[in-house]
Amino acid sequence: MAKEITQFTGEWRFLSNFGPGRVIVSSTEYPTREHAYQAHKSLDRAVRLEVASLATPGEAKRFGRRIALRPNWDRDRKRIMLAVVMAAFTQNQDLAGQLVATEDAYLEEGNHWHDNYWGACRCAAHAGDGLNYLGRILMMARDLIRVDE
Ligand SMILES: [Zn+2]
């Protein structure tokens, strides 16, 4: 087992919010974790349902850039991501098994799209400054789910 997983691609695609696994959050079913996260930028049920209806996580991400943000979004977005990730991995047994199988590997979404909040960008301007909140949430989820296995 790798001690570090620093790209959520290939065999590690399931760690990405763009990866497989439908997820139900607050009684609405979303095609991917990305859909669910983007939908929660709004408190408006109609907006959330519109996000849920989009075909791909890329469309959900683009749509999310146009959503009028709910109050305190910056404060609340980490706990929303935690809720989305926990929901996905507890509702999909195959995903849970894959996550637990990473054992104690350090998880970090290395990227080139300048995301140093959820992951860690590798570009010259940002390298080394990644906060890696998605990776940290995935490791928390792994710890919690492992207890139930
Ligand atoms: Zn960068």
mmCIF file of C-alpha atoms and ligand atoms in Angstrom:
data_model
loop_
_atom_site.group_PDB
_atom_site.id
_atom_site.type_symbol
_atom_site.label_atom_id
_atom_site.label_comp_id
_atom_site.label_asym_id
_atom_site.label_seq_id
_atom_site.Cartn_x
_atom_site.Cartn_y
_atom_site.Cartn_z
ATOM 1 C CA MET A 1 0.000 0.000 0.000
ATOM 2 C CA ALA A 2 1.248 3.422 -0.965
ATOM 3 C CA LYS A 3 2.052 5.653 1.977
ATOM 4 C CA GLU A 4 0.981 8.728 0.031
ATOM 5 C CA ILE A 5 -1.792 9.170 -2.530
ATOM 6 C CA THR A 6 -1.321 12.594 -4.046
ATOM 7 C CA GLN A 7 -3.344 12.394 -7.267
ATOM 8 C CA PHE A 8 -6.994 11.432 -7.323
ATOM 9 C CA THR A 9 -6.791 9.902 -10.797
ATOM 10 C CA GLY A 10 -6.628 6.389 -12.227
ATOM 11 C CA GLU A 11 -7.152 3.807 -9.486
ATOM 12 C CA TRP A 12 -7.625 6.670 -6.989
ATOM 13 C CA ARG A 13 -10.369 8.381 -8.986
ATOM 14 C CA PHE A 14 -12.912 7.286 -6.371
ATOM 15 C CA LEU A 15 -11.346 9.797 -3.938
ATOM 16 C CA SER A 16 -12.195 12.729 -6.229
ATOM 17 C CA ASN A 17 -15.496 14.544 -5.873
ATOM 18 C CA PHE A 18 -15.819 13.950 -9.622
ATOM 19 C CA GLY A 19 -15.574 10.199 -9.048
ATOM 20 C CA PRO A 20 -18.343 7.611 -9.023
ATOM 21 C CA GLY A 21 -21.047 7.192 -6.408
ATOM 22 C CA ARG A 22 -24.450 8.826 -6.199
ATOM 23 C CA VAL A 23 -25.132 10.533 -2.899
ATOM 24 C CA ILE A 24 -28.246 11.559 -1.001
ATOM 25 C CA VAL A 25 -27.940 14.687 1.130
ATOM 26 C CA SER A 26 -30.975 16.219 2.857
ATOM 27 C CA SER A 27 -33.376 13.982 0.901
ATOM 28 C CA THR A 28 -32.021 14.993 -2.516
ATOM 29 C CA GLU A 29 -30.041 12.518 -4.622
ATOM 30 C CA TYR A 30 -27.050 13.824 -6.566
ATOM 31 C CA PRO A 31 -25.072 12.042 -9.310
ATOM 32 C CA THR A 32 -21.722 12.873 -7.680
ATOM 33 C CA ARG A 33 -20.228 14.477 -4.563
ATOM 34 C CA GLU A 34 -19.358 17.517 -6.703
ATOM 35 C CA HIS A 35 -23.028 18.005 -7.560
ATOM 36 C CA ALA A 36 -23.985 17.790 -3.870
ATOM 37 C CA TYR A 37 -21.290 20.208 -2.747
ATOM 38 C CA GLN A 38 -22.074 22.795 -5.426
ATOM 39 C CA ALA A 39 -25.815 22.546 -4.724
ATOM 40 C CA HIS A 40 -25.255 23.462 -1.084
ATOM 41 C CA LYS A 41 -23.901 26.867 -2.080
ATOM 42 C CA SER A 42 -27.593 27.726 -2.163
ATOM 43 C CA LEU A 43 -30.322 27.357 0.451
ATOM 44 C CA ASP A 44 -32.932 27.411 -2.344
ATOM 45 C CA ARG A 45 -34.375 23.960 -3.009
ATOM 46 C CA ALA A 46 -35.120 24.808 -6.634
ATOM 47 C CA VAL A 47 -31.476 25.697 -7.242
ATOM 48 C CA ARG A 48 -30.332 22.467 -5.581
ATOM 49 C CA LEU A 49 -32.652 20.402 -7.744
ATOM 50 C CA GLU A 50 -31.348 22.165 -10.833
ATOM 51 C CA VAL A 51 -27.789 21.235 -9.865
ATOM 52 C CA ALA A 52 -28.872 17.643 -9.192
ATOM 53 C CA SER A 53 -30.276 17.442 -12.730
ATOM 54 C CA LEU A 54 -26.995 18.335 -14.456
ATOM 55 C CA ALA A 55 -25.334 15.528 -16.397
ATOM 56 C CA THR A 56 -21.718 15.796 -15.275
ATOM 57 C CA PRO A 57 -19.707 17.009 -12.264
ATOM 58 C CA GLY A 58 -17.935 19.468 -14.562
ATOM 59 C CA GLU A 59 -21.276 21.055 -15.412
ATOM 60 C CA ALA A 60 -22.133 21.193 -11.714
ATOM 61 C CA LYS A 61 -18.843 22.944 -10.953
ATOM 62 C CA ARG A 62 -19.391 25.517 -13.716
ATOM 63 C CA PHE A 63 -22.979 26.075 -12.618
ATOM 64 C CA GLY A 64 -21.758 26.516 -9.050
ATOM 65 C CA ARG A 65 -19.705 29.552 -10.045
ATOM 66 C CA ARG A 66 -22.953 31.360 -10.916
ATOM 67 C CA ILE A 67 -24.868 30.483 -7.740
ATOM 68 C CA ALA A 68 -25.584 33.368 -5.343
ATOM 69 C CA LEU A 69 -23.763 32.115 -2.255
ATOM 70 C CA ARG A 70 -25.704 31.433 0.945
ATOM 71 C CA PRO A 71 -24.730 33.474 4.008
ATOM 72 C CA ASN A 72 -21.514 32.351 5.720
ATOM 73 C CA TRP A 73 -20.542 30.049 2.859
ATOM 74 C CA ASP A 74 -16.824 30.450 3.479
ATOM 75 C CA ARG A 75 -17.298 29.588 7.132
ATOM 76 C CA ASP A 76 -19.583 26.617 6.489
ATOM 77 C CA ARG A 77 -18.142 24.996 3.374
ATOM 78 C CA LYS A 78 -15.760 22.671 5.206
ATOM 79 C CA ARG A 79 -18.494 21.077 7.300
ATOM 80 C CA ILE A 80 -20.677 20.778 4.211
ATOM 81 C CA MET A 81 -17.879 18.973 2.386
ATOM 82 C CA LEU A 82 -17.472 16.680 5.397
ATOM 83 C CA ALA A 83 -21.205 15.921 5.349
ATOM 84 C CA VAL A 84 -21.163 15.232 1.592
ATOM 85 C CA VAL A 85 -18.102 12.976 1.812
ATOM 86 C CA MET A 86 -19.433 11.059 4.827
ATOM 87 C CA ALA A 87 -22.791 10.582 3.100
ATOM 88 C CA ALA A 88 -21.161 9.261 -0.072
ATOM 89 C CA PHE A 89 -18.870 6.791 1.655
ATOM 90 C CA THR A 90 -21.513 5.505 4.064
ATOM 91 C CA GLN A 91 -24.126 5.124 1.305
ATOM 92 C CA ASN A 92 -21.826 3.251 -1.124
ATOM 93 C CA GLN A 93 -20.315 0.119 0.376
ATOM 94 C CA ASP A 94 -17.898 -0.372 -2.520
ATOM 95 C CA LEU A 95 -16.564 3.156 -2.049
ATOM 96 C CA ALA A 96 -16.232 2.584 1.689
ATOM 97 C CA GLY A 97 -14.241 -0.568 1.064
ATOM 98 C CA GLN A 98 -11.901 1.189 -1.358
ATOM 99 C CA LEU A 99 -11.366 4.050 1.094
ATOM 100 C CA VAL A 100 -10.590 1.746 4.021
ATOM 101 C CA ALA A 101 -8.222 -0.228 1.759
ATOM 102 C CA THR A 102 -5.977 2.842 1.506
ATOM 103 C CA GLU A 103 -5.123 1.996 5.136
ATOM 104 C CA ASP A 104 -3.022 4.828 6.576
ATOM 105 C CA ALA A 105 -1.961 6.421 3.298
ATOM 106 C CA TYR A 106 -1.720 10.204 3.361
ATOM 107 C CA LEU A 107 -4.383 11.586 1.007
ATOM 108 C CA GLU A 108 -3.931 14.834 -0.888
ATOM 109 C CA GLU A 109 -5.496 16.032 -4.145
ATOM 110 C CA GLY A 110 -2.431 17.312 -5.951
ATOM 111 C CA ASN A 111 -3.516 19.524 -8.832
ATOM 112 C CA HIS A 112 -2.549 22.087 -11.433
ATOM 113 C CA TRP A 113 -5.696 24.230 -11.200
ATOM 114 C CA HIS A 114 -4.413 26.376 -8.295
ATOM 115 C CA ASP A 115 -6.617 24.841 -5.618
ATOM 116 C CA ASN A 116 -4.650 25.161 -2.403
ATOM 117 C CA TYR A 117 -7.755 25.072 -0.235
ATOM 118 C CA TRP A 118 -9.184 21.605 -0.910
ATOM 119 C CA GLY A 119 -5.954 20.227 -2.320
ATOM 120 C CA ALA A 120 -2.379 21.193 -3.094
ATOM 121 C CA CYS A 121 -1.408 22.940 -6.318
ATOM 122 C CA ARG A 122 1.923 21.912 -7.841
ATOM 123 C CA CYS A 123 2.605 25.099 -9.811
ATOM 124 C CA ALA A 124 5.695 27.163 -9.009
ATOM 125 C CA ALA A 125 3.649 29.932 -7.351
ATOM 126 C CA HIS A 126 1.739 27.626 -4.979
ATOM 127 C CA ALA A 127 3.796 24.499 -4.360
ATOM 128 C CA GLY A 128 4.078 23.639 -0.664
ATOM 129 C CA ASP A 129 1.172 25.818 0.485
ATOM 130 C CA GLY A 130 -1.718 23.377 0.081
ATOM 131 C CA LEU A 131 -4.203 23.301 2.957
ATOM 132 C CA ASN A 132 -5.566 19.973 1.680
ATOM 133 C CA TYR A 133 -8.957 20.180 3.357
ATOM 134 C CA LEU A 134 -10.499 17.559 1.058
ATOM 135 C CA GLY A 135 -7.693 15.109 1.800
ATOM 136 C CA ARG A 136 -8.039 15.776 5.517
ATOM 137 C CA ILE A 137 -11.800 15.235 5.340
ATOM 138 C CA LEU A 138 -11.280 11.961 3.447
ATOM 139 C CA MET A 139 -8.823 10.791 6.112
ATOM 140 C CA MET A 140 -11.334 11.709 8.838
ATOM 141 C CA ALA A 141 -14.067 9.834 6.988
ATOM 142 C CA ARG A 142 -11.743 6.829 6.640
ATOM 143 C CA ASP A 143 -11.089 6.802 10.381
ATOM 144 C CA LEU A 144 -14.817 6.944 11.150
ATOM 145 C CA ILE A 145 -15.847 4.334 8.582
ATOM 146 C CA ARG A 146 -13.039 1.921 9.504
ATOM 147 C CA VAL A 147 -14.602 1.502 12.938
ATOM 148 C CA ASP A 148 -17.754 0.098 11.306
ATOM 149 C CA GLU A 149 -16.027 -2.346 8.964
HETATM 150 ZN ZN ZN B 1 -1.052 26.983 -8.617
#
